[in-house]
Amino acid sequence: MPAPRHIVDALESVLSLYFSNCRHKERAAFILSDELVEVTCREKVKLRHQNLGRIGFHGLVTHAEVGLSVTAGLGKSVYDCHNTRNDMQHNNPAATVDAQHCADAIIDPVEVIEQLPPPPPPKQRKALGSPPTFWRLFGEGPHCMTRD
């Protein structure tokens, strides 16, 4: 599945942080993984709805373009991690996560990227009137990253 270069770069940065020797690396990688899931979902929804406006995490994850359910499977995992991240950042600044929980959270963006439906065909792209740079992000060619 093709993924925008900036999303792949962000994922590589999260992995680099996780495997680094810095203090609180699990906490930082966990928070960044959650943000990466949100950015990935937002990018995919914006492919068809340019004027997305203000939409929360729950709305993004359950949006028809993303198609995850917060009650089971990947959607539940992503949503639970998001709630944990909110608690870590807003309610309990001393909270942290263990290495296994962090590693599981890092896998979530990868699975979200792989599960998202492909971009619409070129004829539909023109009908939607979206900017061409958006299609390059999710399309094929030198401007995007694809996963084999």
mmCIF file of N, CA and C in Angstrom:
data_model
loop_
_atom_site.group_PDB
_atom_site.id
_atom_site.type_symbol
_atom_site.label_atom_id
_atom_site.label_comp_id
_atom_site.label_asym_id
_atom_site.label_seq_id
_atom_site.Cartn_x
_atom_site.Cartn_y
_atom_site.Cartn_z
ATOM 1 N N MET A 1 0.847 -1.182 0.000
ATOM 2 C CA MET A 1 0.000 0.000 0.000
ATOM 3 C C MET A 1 0.883 1.233 0.000
ATOM 4 N N PRO A 2 0.621 2.162 -0.901
ATOM 5 C CA PRO A 2 1.409 3.387 -0.927
ATOM 6 C C PRO A 2 1.142 4.243 0.314
ATOM 7 N N ALA A 3 2.190 4.877 0.772
ATOM 8 C CA ALA A 3 2.061 5.794 1.914
ATOM 9 C C ALA A 3 2.845 7.058 1.609
ATOM 10 N N PRO A 4 2.358 8.186 2.081
ATOM 11 C CA PRO A 4 3.078 9.438 1.852
ATOM 12 C C PRO A 4 4.487 9.374 2.443
ATOM 13 N N ARG A 5 5.407 10.005 1.757
ATOM 14 C CA ARG A 5 6.801 9.998 2.203
ATOM 15 C C ARG A 5 6.938 10.564 3.616
ATOM 16 N N HIS A 6 6.205 11.620 3.932
ATOM 17 C CA HIS A 6 6.358 12.221 5.260
ATOM 18 C C HIS A 6 5.847 11.288 6.362
ATOM 19 N N ILE A 7 4.898 10.440 6.048
ATOM 20 C CA ILE A 7 4.410 9.479 7.049
ATOM 21 C C ILE A 7 5.445 8.373 7.252
ATOM 22 N N VAL A 8 6.040 7.908 6.169
ATOM 23 C CA VAL A 8 7.089 6.890 6.286
ATOM 24 C C VAL A 8 8.291 7.473 7.026
ATOM 25 N N ASP A 9 8.660 8.711 6.721
ATOM 26 C CA ASP A 9 9.763 9.363 7.432
ATOM 27 C C ASP A 9 9.470 9.480 8.920
ATOM 28 N N ALA A 10 8.239 9.826 9.252
ATOM 29 C CA ALA A 10 7.857 9.932 10.665
ATOM 30 C C ALA A 10 7.934 8.567 11.352
ATOM 31 N N LEU A 11 7.507 7.526 10.663
ATOM 32 C CA LEU A 11 7.587 6.181 11.224
ATOM 33 C C LEU A 11 9.046 5.783 11.461
ATOM 34 N N GLU A 12 9.898 6.109 10.512
ATOM 35 C CA GLU A 12 11.328 5.818 10.688
ATOM 36 C C GLU A 12 11.895 6.583 11.882
ATOM 37 N N SER A 13 11.441 7.807 12.081
ATOM 38 C CA SER A 13 11.909 8.597 13.225
ATOM 39 C C SER A 13 11.464 7.979 14.543
ATOM 40 N N VAL A 14 10.234 7.485 14.580
ATOM 41 C CA VAL A 14 9.732 6.829 15.791
ATOM 42 C C VAL A 14 10.569 5.586 16.096
ATOM 43 N N LEU A 15 10.851 4.804 15.074
ATOM 44 C CA LEU A 15 11.669 3.596 15.271
ATOM 45 C C LEU A 15 13.086 3.958 15.713
ATOM 46 N N SER A 16 13.637 4.987 15.117
ATOM 47 C CA SER A 16 14.975 5.428 15.498
ATOM 48 C C SER A 16 15.007 5.854 16.958
ATOM 49 N N LEU A 17 13.989 6.574 17.380
ATOM 50 C CA LEU A 17 13.887 6.991 18.775
ATOM 51 C C LEU A 17 13.759 5.779 19.697
ATOM 52 N N TYR A 18 12.917 4.830 19.297
ATOM 53 C CA TYR A 18 12.677 3.647 20.132
ATOM 54 C C TYR A 18 13.961 2.833 20.325
ATOM 55 N N PHE A 19 14.772 2.746 19.276
ATOM 56 C CA PHE A 19 15.996 1.955 19.368
ATOM 57 C C PHE A 19 17.203 2.789 19.816
ATOM 58 N N SER A 20 16.969 4.038 20.168
ATOM 59 C CA SER A 20 18.070 4.894 20.627
ATOM 60 C C SER A 20 18.393 4.586 22.085
ATOM 61 N N ASN A 21 19.336 5.327 22.589
ATOM 62 C CA ASN A 21 19.759 5.129 23.968
ATOM 63 C C ASN A 21 19.337 6.309 24.838
ATOM 64 N N CYS A 22 18.260 7.005 24.443
ATOM 65 C CA CYS A 22 17.855 8.189 25.198
ATOM 66 C C CYS A 22 16.900 7.818 26.340
ATOM 67 N N ARG A 23 16.797 8.716 27.271
ATOM 68 C CA ARG A 23 15.948 8.517 28.431
ATOM 69 C C ARG A 23 14.475 8.698 28.039
ATOM 70 N N HIS A 24 13.595 7.936 28.586
ATOM 71 C CA HIS A 24 12.155 7.995 28.339
ATOM 72 C C HIS A 24 11.811 7.716 26.876
ATOM 73 N N LYS A 25 12.593 6.890 26.230
ATOM 74 C CA LYS A 25 12.351 6.610 24.809
ATOM 75 C C LYS A 25 11.022 5.899 24.582
ATOM 76 N N GLU A 26 10.612 5.022 25.488
ATOM 77 C CA GLU A 26 9.339 4.327 25.316
ATOM 78 C C GLU A 26 8.171 5.300 25.363
ATOM 79 N N ARG A 27 8.217 6.207 26.307
ATOM 80 C CA ARG A 27 7.138 7.197 26.431
ATOM 81 C C ARG A 27 7.050 8.060 25.183
ATOM 82 N N ALA A 28 8.191 8.554 24.719
ATOM 83 C CA ALA A 28 8.214 9.422 23.545
ATOM 84 C C ALA A 28 7.758 8.675 22.291
ATOM 85 N N ALA A 29 8.244 7.465 22.097
ATOM 86 C CA ALA A 29 7.862 6.679 20.911
ATOM 87 C C ALA A 29 6.371 6.336 20.956
ATOM 88 N N PHE A 30 5.853 6.053 22.137
ATOM 89 C CA PHE A 30 4.436 5.740 22.289
ATOM 90 C C PHE A 30 3.571 6.933 21.890
ATOM 91 N N ILE A 31 3.929 8.109 22.375
ATOM 92 C CA ILE A 31 3.168 9.318 22.064
ATOM 93 C C ILE A 31 3.253 9.638 20.576
ATOM 94 N N LEU A 32 4.429 9.536 20.012
ATOM 95 C CA LEU A 32 4.597 9.827 18.586
ATOM 96 C C LEU A 32 3.869 8.815 17.702
ATOM 97 N N SER A 33 3.811 7.573 18.135
ATOM 98 C CA SER A 33 3.071 6.557 17.364
ATOM 99 C C SER A 33 1.598 6.896 17.309
ATOM 100 N N ASP A 34 1.052 7.338 18.416
ATOM 101 C CA ASP A 34 -0.354 7.742 18.443
ATOM 102 C C ASP A 34 -0.594 8.924 17.516
ATOM 103 N N GLU A 35 0.295 9.888 17.547
ATOM 104 C CA GLU A 35 0.171 11.042 16.653
ATOM 105 C C GLU A 35 0.259 10.611 15.187
ATOM 106 N N LEU A 36 1.113 9.650 14.911
ATOM 107 C CA LEU A 36 1.273 9.166 13.541
ATOM 108 C C LEU A 36 0.007 8.471 13.039
ATOM 109 N N VAL A 37 -0.661 7.734 13.897
ATOM 110 C CA VAL A 37 -1.940 7.124 13.525
ATOM 111 C C VAL A 37 -2.941 8.216 13.172
ATOM 112 N N GLU A 38 -3.005 9.256 13.988
ATOM 113 C CA GLU A 38 -3.952 10.345 13.741
ATOM 114 C C GLU A 38 -3.639 11.058 12.420
ATOM 115 N N VAL A 39 -2.376 11.339 12.166
ATOM 116 C CA VAL A 39 -1.988 12.015 10.924
ATOM 117 C C VAL A 39 -2.321 11.143 9.712
ATOM 118 N N THR A 40 -2.054 9.859 9.810
ATOM 119 C CA THR A 40 -2.336 8.940 8.709
ATOM 120 C C THR A 40 -3.830 8.905 8.401
ATOM 121 N N CYS A 41 -4.651 8.804 9.423
ATOM 122 C CA CYS A 41 -6.104 8.789 9.219
ATOM 123 C C CYS A 41 -6.576 10.120 8.639
ATOM 124 N N ARG A 42 -6.058 11.219 9.152
ATOM 125 C CA ARG A 42 -6.456 12.539 8.669
ATOM 126 C C ARG A 42 -6.082 12.714 7.194
ATOM 127 N N GLU A 43 -4.898 12.268 6.805
ATOM 128 C CA GLU A 43 -4.475 12.366 5.404
ATOM 129 C C GLU A 43 -5.419 11.583 4.502
ATOM 130 N N LYS A 44 -5.775 10.392 4.942
ATOM 131 C CA LYS A 44 -6.645 9.555 4.107
ATOM 132 C C LYS A 44 -8.040 10.164 3.976
ATOM 133 N N VAL A 45 -8.571 10.709 5.041
ATOM 134 C CA VAL A 45 -9.903 11.316 4.982
ATOM 135 C C VAL A 45 -9.864 12.563 4.098
ATOM 136 N N LYS A 46 -8.779 13.308 4.163
ATOM 137 C CA LYS A 46 -8.672 14.537 3.371
ATOM 138 C C LYS A 46 -8.576 14.263 1.875
ATOM 139 N N LEU A 47 -8.282 13.035 1.497
ATOM 140 C CA LEU A 47 -8.259 12.714 0.074
ATOM 141 C C LEU A 47 -9.604 12.986 -0.578
ATOM 142 N N ARG A 48 -10.677 12.720 0.130
ATOM 143 C CA ARG A 48 -12.016 12.920 -0.428
ATOM 144 C C ARG A 48 -12.750 14.117 0.178
ATOM 145 N N HIS A 49 -12.314 14.551 1.332
ATOM 146 C CA HIS A 49 -12.987 15.660 2.024
ATOM 147 C C HIS A 49 -11.949 16.713 2.389
ATOM 148 N N GLN A 50 -11.685 17.620 1.462
ATOM 149 C CA GLN A 50 -10.638 18.621 1.676
ATOM 150 C C GLN A 50 -10.960 19.552 2.832
ATOM 151 N N ASN A 51 -12.189 19.920 2.989
ATOM 152 C CA ASN A 51 -12.597 20.824 4.061
ATOM 153 C C ASN A 51 -13.044 20.015 5.269
ATOM 154 N N LEU A 52 -12.112 19.310 5.838
ATOM 155 C CA LEU A 52 -12.412 18.393 6.930
ATOM 156 C C LEU A 52 -12.855 19.131 8.186
ATOM 157 N N GLY A 53 -12.273 20.278 8.427
ATOM 158 C CA GLY A 53 -12.633 21.022 9.636
ATOM 159 C C GLY A 53 -12.046 20.377 10.874
ATOM 160 N N ARG A 54 -12.666 20.644 11.982
ATOM 161 C CA ARG A 54 -12.181 20.132 13.263
ATOM 162 C C ARG A 54 -12.889 18.813 13.553
ATOM 163 N N ILE A 55 -12.123 17.758 13.614
ATOM 164 C CA ILE A 55 -12.679 16.436 13.881
ATOM 165 C C ILE A 55 -11.769 15.738 14.880
ATOM 166 N N GLY A 56 -12.367 15.093 15.847
ATOM 167 C CA GLY A 56 -11.600 14.409 16.888
ATOM 168 C C GLY A 56 -11.059 13.069 16.437
ATOM 169 N N PHE A 57 -10.276 12.479 17.309
ATOM 170 C CA PHE A 57 -9.637 11.200 17.006
ATOM 171 C C PHE A 57 -10.681 10.114 16.730
ATOM 172 N N HIS A 58 -11.708 10.047 17.570
ATOM 173 C CA HIS A 58 -12.754 9.037 17.386
ATOM 174 C C HIS A 58 -13.419 9.202 16.020
ATOM 175 N N GLY A 59 -13.718 10.433 15.647
ATOM 176 C CA GLY A 59 -14.333 10.700 14.348
ATOM 177 C C GLY A 59 -13.438 10.311 13.186
ATOM 178 N N LEU A 60 -12.130 10.521 13.335
ATOM 179 C CA LEU A 60 -11.201 10.138 12.269
ATOM 180 C C LEU A 60 -11.116 8.625 12.112
ATOM 181 N N VAL A 61 -10.958 7.947 13.226
ATOM 182 C CA VAL A 61 -10.773 6.494 13.176
ATOM 183 C C VAL A 61 -12.023 5.795 12.638
ATOM 184 N N THR A 62 -13.188 6.306 12.980
ATOM 185 C CA THR A 62 -14.433 5.657 12.547
ATOM 186 C C THR A 62 -14.984 6.235 11.251
ATOM 187 N N HIS A 63 -14.297 7.190 10.647
ATOM 188 C CA HIS A 63 -14.743 7.793 9.394
ATOM 189 C C HIS A 63 -14.836 6.721 8.314
ATOM 190 N N ALA A 64 -15.757 6.879 7.390
ATOM 191 C CA ALA A 64 -15.970 5.882 6.328
ATOM 192 C C ALA A 64 -14.723 5.656 5.488
ATOM 193 N N GLU A 65 -13.889 6.673 5.300
ATOM 194 C CA GLU A 65 -12.665 6.523 4.507
ATOM 195 C C GLU A 65 -11.637 5.652 5.223
ATOM 196 N N VAL A 66 -11.653 5.652 6.544
ATOM 197 C CA VAL A 66 -10.708 4.858 7.330
ATOM 198 C C VAL A 66 -11.323 3.510 7.658
ATOM 199 N N GLY A 67 -12.552 3.520 8.143
ATOM 200 C CA GLY A 67 -13.316 2.293 8.336
ATOM 201 C C GLY A 67 -12.901 1.406 9.487
ATOM 202 N N LEU A 68 -12.372 1.965 10.562
ATOM 203 C CA LEU A 68 -12.037 1.151 11.730
ATOM 204 C C LEU A 68 -13.145 1.250 12.762
ATOM 205 N N SER A 69 -13.291 0.215 13.549
ATOM 206 C CA SER A 69 -14.266 0.201 14.633
ATOM 207 C C SER A 69 -13.510 0.283 15.952
ATOM 208 N N VAL A 70 -13.938 1.162 16.840
ATOM 209 C CA VAL A 70 -13.240 1.317 18.119
ATOM 210 C C VAL A 70 -13.657 0.252 19.133
ATOM 211 N N THR A 71 -14.481 -0.690 18.710
ATOM 212 C CA THR A 71 -14.931 -1.731 19.641
ATOM 213 C C THR A 71 -14.219 -3.061 19.449
ATOM 214 N N ALA A 72 -13.477 -3.215 18.351
ATOM 215 C CA ALA A 72 -12.806 -4.494 18.115
ATOM 216 C C ALA A 72 -11.601 -4.313 17.205
ATOM 217 N N GLY A 73 -10.666 -5.242 17.302
ATOM 218 C CA GLY A 73 -9.540 -5.308 16.388
ATOM 219 C C GLY A 73 -8.589 -4.126 16.457
ATOM 220 N N LEU A 74 -8.078 -3.755 15.294
ATOM 221 C CA LEU A 74 -7.108 -2.679 15.196
ATOM 222 C C LEU A 74 -7.668 -1.362 15.700
ATOM 223 N N GLY A 75 -8.915 -1.066 15.379
ATOM 224 C CA GLY A 75 -9.524 0.184 15.829
ATOM 225 C C GLY A 75 -9.552 0.294 17.340
ATOM 226 N N LYS A 76 -9.857 -0.800 18.026
ATOM 227 C CA LYS A 76 -9.870 -0.802 19.497
ATOM 228 C C LYS A 76 -8.463 -0.582 20.041
ATOM 229 N N SER A 77 -7.483 -1.251 19.446
ATOM 230 C CA SER A 77 -6.104 -1.089 19.880
ATOM 231 C C SER A 77 -5.643 0.358 19.721
ATOM 232 N N VAL A 78 -5.926 0.941 18.571
ATOM 233 C CA VAL A 78 -5.544 2.324 18.290
ATOM 234 C C VAL A 78 -6.244 3.278 19.255
ATOM 235 N N TYR A 79 -7.525 3.061 19.480
ATOM 236 C CA TYR A 79 -8.291 3.952 20.352
ATOM 237 C C TYR A 79 -7.850 3.821 21.812
ATOM 238 N N ASP A 80 -7.561 2.610 22.254
ATOM 239 C CA ASP A 80 -7.071 2.419 23.627
ATOM 240 C C ASP A 80 -5.713 3.104 23.826
ATOM 241 N N CYS A 81 -4.836 2.981 22.832
ATOM 242 C CA CYS A 81 -3.535 3.652 22.920
ATOM 243 C C CYS A 81 -3.714 5.165 22.957
ATOM 244 N N HIS A 82 -4.665 5.663 22.196
ATOM 245 C CA HIS A 82 -4.924 7.101 22.190
ATOM 246 C C HIS A 82 -5.396 7.570 23.566
ATOM 247 N N ASN A 83 -6.272 6.808 24.184
ATOM 248 C CA ASN A 83 -6.747 7.164 25.525
ATOM 249 C C ASN A 83 -5.613 7.115 26.547
ATOM 250 N N THR A 84 -4.737 6.121 26.416
ATOM 251 C CA THR A 84 -3.584 6.027 27.308
ATOM 252 C C THR A 84 -2.670 7.233 27.114
ATOM 253 N N ARG A 85 -2.452 7.612 25.860
ATOM 254 C CA ARG A 85 -1.606 8.769 25.574
ATOM 255 C C ARG A 85 -2.208 10.046 26.160
ATOM 256 N N ASN A 86 -3.511 10.218 26.007
ATOM 257 C CA ASN A 86 -4.169 11.393 26.593
ATOM 258 C C ASN A 86 -3.987 11.428 28.099
ATOM 259 N N ASP A 87 -4.120 10.271 28.735
ATOM 260 C CA ASP A 87 -3.931 10.201 30.177
ATOM 261 C C ASP A 87 -2.493 10.550 30.551
ATOM 262 N N MET A 88 -1.533 10.044 29.775
ATOM 263 C CA MET A 88 -0.120 10.325 30.046
ATOM 264 C C MET A 88 0.186 11.811 29.906
ATOM 265 N N GLN A 89 -0.372 12.451 28.910
ATOM 266 C CA GLN A 89 -0.042 13.848 28.651
ATOM 267 C C GLN A 89 -0.834 14.833 29.496
ATOM 268 N N HIS A 90 -2.065 14.511 29.813
ATOM 269 C CA HIS A 90 -2.927 15.498 30.454
ATOM 270 C C HIS A 90 -3.234 15.228 31.925
ATOM 271 N N ASN A 91 -3.273 13.976 32.319
ATOM 272 C CA ASN A 91 -3.672 13.654 33.684
ATOM 273 C C ASN A 91 -2.527 13.217 34.577
ATOM 274 N N ASN A 92 -1.555 12.513 34.008
ATOM 275 C CA ASN A 92 -0.494 11.944 34.819
ATOM 276 C C ASN A 92 0.850 12.087 34.101
ATOM 277 N N PRO A 93 1.511 13.221 34.248
ATOM 278 C CA PRO A 93 2.761 13.436 33.533
ATOM 279 C C PRO A 93 3.875 12.469 33.921
ATOM 280 N N ALA A 94 3.754 11.814 35.048
ATOM 281 C CA ALA A 94 4.774 10.858 35.469
ATOM 282 C C ALA A 94 4.528 9.461 34.901
ATOM 283 N N ALA A 95 3.381 9.246 34.279
ATOM 284 C CA ALA A 95 3.054 7.922 33.741
ATOM 285 C C ALA A 95 3.966 7.578 32.574
ATOM 286 N N THR A 96 4.211 6.319 32.424
ATOM 287 C CA THR A 96 5.018 5.839 31.307
ATOM 288 C C THR A 96 4.473 4.499 30.846
ATOM 289 N N VAL A 97 5.070 3.939 29.826
ATOM 290 C CA VAL A 97 4.640 2.642 29.313
ATOM 291 C C VAL A 97 5.843 1.712 29.295
ATOM 292 N N ASP A 98 5.567 0.409 29.362
ATOM 293 C CA ASP A 98 6.677 -0.537 29.298
ATOM 294 C C ASP A 98 7.073 -0.774 27.838
ATOM 295 N N ALA A 99 8.181 -1.443 27.642
ATOM 296 C CA ALA A 99 8.728 -1.645 26.296
ATOM 297 C C ALA A 99 7.763 -2.420 25.402
ATOM 298 N N GLN A 100 7.080 -3.423 25.943
ATOM 299 C CA GLN A 100 6.161 -4.221 25.124
ATOM 300 C C GLN A 100 4.960 -3.410 24.664
ATOM 301 N N HIS A 101 4.383 -2.628 25.579
ATOM 302 C CA HIS A 101 3.231 -1.791 25.226
ATOM 303 C C HIS A 101 3.640 -0.771 24.164
ATOM 304 N N CYS A 102 4.839 -0.225 24.300
ATOM 305 C CA CYS A 102 5.344 0.733 23.326
ATOM 306 C C CYS A 102 5.553 0.074 21.971
ATOM 307 N N ALA A 103 6.140 -1.109 21.956
ATOM 308 C CA ALA A 103 6.370 -1.820 20.695
ATOM 309 C C ALA A 103 5.045 -2.138 20.004
ATOM 310 N N ASP A 104 4.043 -2.526 20.776
ATOM 311 C CA ASP A 104 2.722 -2.784 20.201
ATOM 312 C C ASP A 104 2.136 -1.515 19.593
ATOM 313 N N ALA A 105 2.343 -0.384 20.276
ATOM 314 C CA ALA A 105 1.825 0.892 19.772
ATOM 315 C C ALA A 105 2.537 1.318 18.490
ATOM 316 N N ILE A 106 3.806 0.973 18.351
ATOM 317 C CA ILE A 106 4.551 1.312 17.137
ATOM 318 C C ILE A 106 4.026 0.513 15.940
ATOM 319 N N ILE A 107 3.537 -0.690 16.183
ATOM 320 C CA ILE A 107 2.994 -1.524 15.099
ATOM 321 C C ILE A 107 1.664 -0.962 14.593
ATOM 322 N N ASP A 108 0.907 -0.276 15.451
ATOM 323 C CA ASP A 108 -0.406 0.252 15.053
ATOM 324 C C ASP A 108 -0.363 1.154 13.822
ATOM 325 N N PRO A 109 0.535 2.153 13.743
ATOM 326 C CA PRO A 109 0.534 2.976 12.528
ATOM 327 C C PRO A 109 0.826 2.173 11.264
ATOM 328 N N VAL A 110 1.702 1.190 11.390
ATOM 329 C CA VAL A 110 2.027 0.352 10.231
ATOM 330 C C VAL A 110 0.770 -0.384 9.768
ATOM 331 N N GLU A 111 0.031 -0.956 10.704
ATOM 332 C CA GLU A 111 -1.188 -1.684 10.350
ATOM 333 C C GLU A 111 -2.267 -0.746 9.814
ATOM 334 N N VAL A 112 -2.346 0.470 10.356
ATOM 335 C CA VAL A 112 -3.326 1.438 9.846
ATOM 336 C C VAL A 112 -2.986 1.809 8.415
ATOM 337 N N ILE A 113 -1.710 2.062 8.146
ATOM 338 C CA ILE A 113 -1.278 2.390 6.785
ATOM 339 C C ILE A 113 -1.627 1.259 5.831
ATOM 340 N N GLU A 114 -1.362 0.027 6.232
ATOM 341 C CA GLU A 114 -1.624 -1.126 5.366
ATOM 342 C C GLU A 114 -3.114 -1.381 5.174
ATOM 343 N N GLN A 115 -3.926 -1.044 6.156
ATOM 344 C CA GLN A 115 -5.357 -1.341 6.083
ATOM 345 C C GLN A 115 -6.153 -0.293 5.320
ATOM 346 N N LEU A 116 -5.639 0.921 5.218
ATOM 347 C CA LEU A 116 -6.391 1.966 4.543
ATOM 348 C C LEU A 116 -6.608 1.617 3.079
ATOM 349 N N PRO A 117 -7.795 1.933 2.561
ATOM 350 C CA PRO A 117 -8.068 1.631 1.160
ATOM 351 C C PRO A 117 -7.189 2.474 0.248
ATOM 352 N N PRO A 118 -6.926 1.994 -0.974
ATOM 353 C CA PRO A 118 -6.082 2.749 -1.908
ATOM 354 C C PRO A 118 -6.770 4.026 -2.360
ATOM 355 N N PRO A 119 -5.996 4.961 -2.939
ATOM 356 C CA PRO A 119 -6.604 6.189 -3.427
ATOM 357 C C PRO A 119 -7.538 5.909 -4.592
ATOM 358 N N PRO A 120 -8.466 6.817 -4.877
ATOM 359 C CA PRO A 120 -9.388 6.598 -5.990
ATOM 360 C C PRO A 120 -8.659 6.614 -7.329
ATOM 361 N N PRO A 121 -9.258 5.997 -8.362
ATOM 362 C CA PRO A 121 -8.630 6.006 -9.681
ATOM 363 C C PRO A 121 -8.542 7.433 -10.234
ATOM 364 N N PRO A 122 -7.661 7.649 -11.242
ATOM 365 C CA PRO A 122 -7.439 9.004 -11.767
ATOM 366 C C PRO A 122 -8.705 9.732 -12.216
ATOM 367 N N LYS A 123 -9.660 9.036 -12.811
ATOM 368 C CA LYS A 123 -10.884 9.704 -13.261
ATOM 369 C C LYS A 123 -11.666 10.266 -12.082
ATOM 370 N N GLN A 124 -11.715 9.523 -10.986
ATOM 371 C CA GLN A 124 -12.412 10.015 -9.794
ATOM 372 C C GLN A 124 -11.640 11.154 -9.143
ATOM 373 N N ARG A 125 -10.319 11.117 -9.238
ATOM 374 C CA ARG A 125 -9.510 12.191 -8.668
ATOM 375 C C ARG A 125 -9.869 13.520 -9.313
ATOM 376 N N LYS A 126 -9.992 13.516 -10.646
ATOM 377 C CA LYS A 126 -10.344 14.749 -11.352
ATOM 378 C C LYS A 126 -11.739 15.211 -10.954
ATOM 379 N N ALA A 127 -12.660 14.270 -10.799
ATOM 380 C CA ALA A 127 -14.028 14.627 -10.411
ATOM 381 C C ALA A 127 -14.067 15.237 -9.009
ATOM 382 N N LEU A 128 -13.186 14.756 -8.140
ATOM 383 C CA LEU A 128 -13.145 15.283 -6.781
ATOM 384 C C LEU A 128 -12.470 16.651 -6.729
ATOM 385 N N GLY A 129 -11.657 16.942 -7.728
ATOM 386 C CA GLY A 129 -11.019 18.247 -7.806
ATOM 387 C C GLY A 129 -9.982 18.501 -6.740
ATOM 388 N N SER A 130 -9.342 17.466 -6.231
ATOM 389 C CA SER A 130 -8.330 17.639 -5.196
ATOM 390 C C SER A 130 -7.005 18.082 -5.812
ATOM 391 N N PRO A 131 -6.176 18.723 -5.029
ATOM 392 C CA PRO A 131 -4.885 19.157 -5.538
ATOM 393 C C PRO A 131 -4.037 17.972 -5.984
ATOM 394 N N PRO A 132 -3.280 18.114 -7.073
ATOM 395 C CA PRO A 132 -2.473 17.008 -7.572
ATOM 396 C C PRO A 132 -1.419 16.540 -6.585
ATOM 397 N N THR A 133 -0.893 17.436 -5.743
ATOM 398 C CA THR A 133 0.129 17.003 -4.805
ATOM 399 C C THR A 133 -0.421 15.980 -3.824
ATOM 400 N N PHE A 134 -1.695 16.064 -3.513
ATOM 401 C CA PHE A 134 -2.297 15.095 -2.610
ATOM 402 C C PHE A 134 -2.278 13.708 -3.221
ATOM 403 N N TRP A 135 -2.533 13.638 -4.522
ATOM 404 C CA TRP A 135 -2.554 12.332 -5.179
ATOM 405 C C TRP A 135 -1.149 11.781 -5.318
ATOM 406 N N ARG A 136 -0.161 12.656 -5.452
ATOM 407 C CA ARG A 136 1.213 12.164 -5.519
ATOM 408 C C ARG A 136 1.608 11.527 -4.202
ATOM 409 N N LEU A 137 1.090 12.066 -3.089
ATOM 410 C CA LEU A 137 1.441 11.498 -1.791
ATOM 411 C C LEU A 137 0.987 10.052 -1.669
ATOM 412 N N PHE A 138 -0.214 9.759 -2.164
ATOM 413 C CA PHE A 138 -0.742 8.412 -2.017
ATOM 414 C C PHE A 138 -0.661 7.608 -3.308
ATOM 415 N N GLY A 139 -0.133 8.195 -4.368
ATOM 416 C CA GLY A 139 -0.080 7.512 -5.648
ATOM 417 C C GLY A 139 1.158 6.651 -5.782
ATOM 418 N N GLU A 140 1.494 6.358 -7.008
ATOM 419 C CA GLU A 140 2.687 5.569 -7.277
ATOM 420 C C GLU A 140 3.712 6.456 -7.943
ATOM 421 N N GLY A 141 4.961 6.080 -7.867
ATOM 422 C CA GLY A 141 6.004 6.837 -8.515
ATOM 423 C C GLY A 141 7.045 7.330 -7.520
ATOM 424 N N PRO A 142 7.920 8.228 -7.987
ATOM 425 C CA PRO A 142 9.040 8.649 -7.138
ATOM 426 C C PRO A 142 8.631 9.534 -5.967
ATOM 427 N N HIS A 143 7.433 10.081 -5.962
ATOM 428 C CA HIS A 143 7.022 10.994 -4.909
ATOM 429 C C HIS A 143 6.346 10.300 -3.738
ATOM 430 N N CYS A 144 6.261 9.001 -3.758
ATOM 431 C CA CYS A 144 5.611 8.312 -2.645
ATOM 432 C C CYS A 144 6.404 7.070 -2.280
ATOM 433 N N MET A 145 6.078 6.529 -1.145
ATOM 434 C CA MET A 145 6.714 5.301 -0.683
ATOM 435 C C MET A 145 5.676 4.185 -0.777
ATOM 436 N N THR A 146 6.075 3.058 -1.281
ATOM 437 C CA THR A 146 5.170 1.921 -1.324
ATOM 438 C C THR A 146 5.765 0.801 -0.507
ATOM 439 N N ARG A 147 4.906 -0.002 0.032
ATOM 440 C CA ARG A 147 5.351 -1.146 0.824
ATOM 441 C C ARG A 147 5.118 -2.412 0.029
ATOM 442 N N ASP A 148 6.103 -3.268 -0.011
ATOM 443 C CA ASP A 148 5.966 -4.557 -0.723
ATOM 444 C C ASP A 148 5.424 -5.618 0.186
#
